[in-house]
XYZ file of C-alpha atoms in Angstrom:
223
model
C 0.000 0.000 0.000
C 1.308 3.421 -0.940
C 1.548 6.126 1.720
C -0.997 8.931 1.577
C 1.493 11.296 3.231
C 5.245 10.848 3.504
C 7.763 13.091 5.255
C 11.287 12.202 4.199
C 14.250 13.689 6.080
C 12.370 16.939 6.701
C 14.247 19.751 8.407
C 12.932 23.208 9.272
C 15.080 26.115 10.380
C 14.223 29.705 11.230
C 16.574 32.672 11.350
C 16.478 34.951 14.387
C 18.943 37.771 13.782
C 22.337 36.133 13.389
C 21.108 32.915 15.023
C 19.652 29.880 13.228
C 17.067 27.836 15.108
C 16.435 24.255 13.988
C 12.856 23.290 14.875
C 12.606 19.981 12.983
C 15.570 17.640 12.592
C 15.534 14.917 9.941
C 11.880 13.947 10.511
C 10.670 10.935 8.497
C 7.398 8.984 8.705
C 4.558 7.692 6.494
C 0.788 7.851 6.969
C -1.332 5.325 5.061
C -4.958 5.403 3.807
C -7.400 4.554 6.597
C -4.824 5.334 9.277
C -5.420 7.701 12.208
C -2.095 8.753 13.735
C -1.428 10.817 16.853
C 1.552 13.141 17.245
C 2.584 13.717 20.857
C 5.444 15.426 22.619
C 6.250 18.233 25.060
C 5.576 21.892 24.283
C 8.237 23.265 21.943
C 9.026 19.884 20.434
C 8.053 20.963 16.904
C 4.542 19.460 16.661
C 2.845 22.611 15.362
C 5.609 23.256 12.845
C 5.408 19.682 11.623
C 1.626 19.959 11.244
C 2.010 23.229 9.316
C 4.438 21.575 6.919
C 2.184 18.528 6.489
C -0.689 20.922 5.739
C 1.253 22.858 3.078
C 1.157 25.991 5.233
C 4.955 26.002 5.535
C 7.662 24.645 3.252
C 10.462 22.539 4.762
C 13.989 23.934 4.682
C 15.124 20.580 3.294
C 13.686 17.119 2.680
C 10.616 15.881 0.840
C 6.900 16.132 1.565
C 4.933 13.674 -0.559
C 1.150 13.791 -0.809
C -0.195 10.864 -2.841
C 3.321 10.319 -4.126
C 3.839 13.878 -5.394
C 6.557 15.969 -3.774
C 4.985 19.302 -2.759
C 7.893 20.561 -0.652
C 8.850 23.203 -3.222
C 5.339 24.049 -4.438
C 4.528 27.703 -5.085
C 2.111 29.545 -2.802
C -0.623 29.311 -5.441
C -0.072 25.554 -5.748
C -0.164 25.169 -1.965
C -3.453 27.073 -1.802
C -5.024 24.649 -4.264
C -3.615 21.667 -2.346
C -5.085 22.975 0.917
C -8.449 23.597 -0.733
C -8.807 20.259 -2.499
C -6.618 17.714 -0.696
C -6.326 18.707 2.977
C -8.940 19.253 5.676
C -8.130 21.138 8.885
C -9.665 20.802 12.358
C -8.428 23.206 15.027
C -8.582 23.487 18.824
C -11.386 26.005 18.403
C -14.012 25.141 15.807
C -13.600 28.541 14.063
C -17.196 28.540 12.841
C -18.471 31.759 11.297
C -21.148 33.160 13.654
C -23.349 34.508 10.835
C -23.626 31.198 8.925
C -25.903 28.272 9.716
C -24.471 24.792 10.216
C -25.280 23.815 6.635
C -23.861 27.058 5.220
C -20.576 26.530 7.094
C -20.085 23.458 4.899
C -21.448 25.008 1.722
C -18.895 27.815 1.966
C -16.110 25.270 1.379
C -17.645 24.123 -1.898
C -18.328 27.664 -3.096
C -14.599 28.294 -2.798
C -13.930 25.249 -4.980
C -16.777 26.141 -7.416
C -18.554 22.802 -7.099
C -22.123 22.120 -8.204
C -24.510 23.424 -5.525
C -26.827 20.415 -5.753
C -24.020 17.883 -5.246
C -22.568 19.955 -2.414
C -25.911 20.211 -0.607
C -26.412 16.459 -0.773
C -22.951 15.779 0.639
C -23.332 18.413 3.374
C -26.595 16.883 4.541
C -25.144 13.357 4.409
C -22.092 14.330 6.477
C -24.158 16.160 9.065
C -26.551 13.212 9.309
C -23.627 10.800 9.832
C -22.332 13.026 12.632
C -25.728 13.257 14.331
C -26.362 16.879 13.363
C -29.240 16.569 10.900
C -31.534 18.380 13.334
C -29.059 21.275 13.539
C -28.851 22.081 9.793
C -30.342 25.563 10.109
C -28.982 26.508 13.531
C -26.278 29.132 14.127
C -23.100 28.315 16.120
C -24.296 30.167 19.233
C -27.092 27.600 19.600
C -24.700 24.606 19.543
C -22.842 22.883 22.346
C -19.032 22.674 22.262
C -19.168 19.082 21.062
C -21.653 19.960 18.331
C -19.469 22.819 17.109
C -16.469 20.483 16.834
C -18.564 17.937 14.949
C -19.537 20.685 12.499
C -15.823 21.446 12.137
C -15.184 17.765 11.333
C -17.950 17.769 8.722
C -16.548 20.978 7.219
C -13.079 19.406 7.023
C -14.561 16.466 5.072
C -16.617 18.607 2.651
C -14.112 18.747 -0.191
C -13.301 15.044 0.255
C -9.658 15.654 1.195
C -6.968 13.007 1.071
C -5.623 14.109 4.445
C -7.179 15.427 7.672
C -5.016 17.407 10.118
C -6.374 18.005 13.627
C -4.587 20.331 16.047
C -5.646 19.698 19.673
C -9.289 19.165 18.606
C -10.486 18.181 22.101
C -8.647 20.799 24.162
C -11.784 22.870 24.765
C -14.075 19.884 25.411
C -14.846 17.791 28.474
C -13.820 14.126 28.425
C -17.152 12.717 27.268
C -17.601 15.196 24.426
C -13.949 14.880 23.445
C -14.138 11.104 23.218
C -17.323 11.315 21.153
C -15.743 13.759 18.685
C -12.559 11.689 18.260
C -14.493 8.431 17.967
C -16.512 9.919 15.108
C -13.396 11.334 13.441
C -11.689 7.929 13.618
C -14.790 6.265 12.190
C -14.871 8.663 9.233
C -11.177 8.014 8.515
C -11.766 4.260 8.388
C -14.946 4.403 6.325
C -13.566 6.766 3.707
C -10.024 5.333 3.614
C -8.497 8.766 4.188
C -5.502 9.540 6.373
C -5.511 11.673 9.517
C -2.966 13.175 11.901
C -3.953 14.514 15.312
C -1.653 16.576 17.503
C -2.784 16.132 21.103
C -1.723 16.369 24.731
C -4.738 14.326 25.826
C -3.525 10.764 26.385
C -7.115 9.546 26.803
C -7.638 10.076 23.062
C -4.742 7.856 22.008
C -6.873 4.718 22.314
C -8.718 5.792 19.157
C -5.500 6.092 17.135
C -3.771 3.368 15.132
C -0.302 4.632 15.918
C 1.459 7.249 18.047
C 4.494 9.232 16.878
C 6.503 11.086 19.516
C 8.380 14.298 18.717
C 11.071 15.433 21.110
C 13.453 18.345 20.492
C 12.395 18.432 16.847
C 13.091 14.769 16.135
C 11.062 11.551 16.079
C 12.027 9.564 19.163
């Protein structure tokens, strides 16, 4: 089976005046279709930088970043924008829902950006929200949703453009244990059913039981 995402000898450095700071050091790992992988490690270990590189938000200083076998490490900003729109879905610590859009419209916004047929998009939005137990919330605004419901909307939004890769950055940090477990259980289920790949950065060890594998970053390197 070919890897959905592959980091090969990735290094990331930043310049601070006359000092060079190495944040990632020769990081290599593969993520396969249907696999839900957790990234753990202490604060300052490079997790956020690694996630930004995997999400085509940052380019590595050296090494390769392969998405579906294509090296995107040196892609232009325009190319990276298209990759993020069509191939990568993001879930953040805060759901980042727009307060003036209904649940359904949060998802429809993603497809308007990609200029997809409205009819097809509406059908997929309603299917995703039904699968995540939010059918009855289609026309509600974020202020009427619980924290767990808002994160489930964020998951549905991340799936809207049928991305190859889902990246989740501390998605349960603002939730209690029960809601957090429910959100991650549903995310893991979607990954398996759709044979996508997902990476979750987390400090919450209780969520690791839902992951297929755990990668530890320490001082910028896989340990």
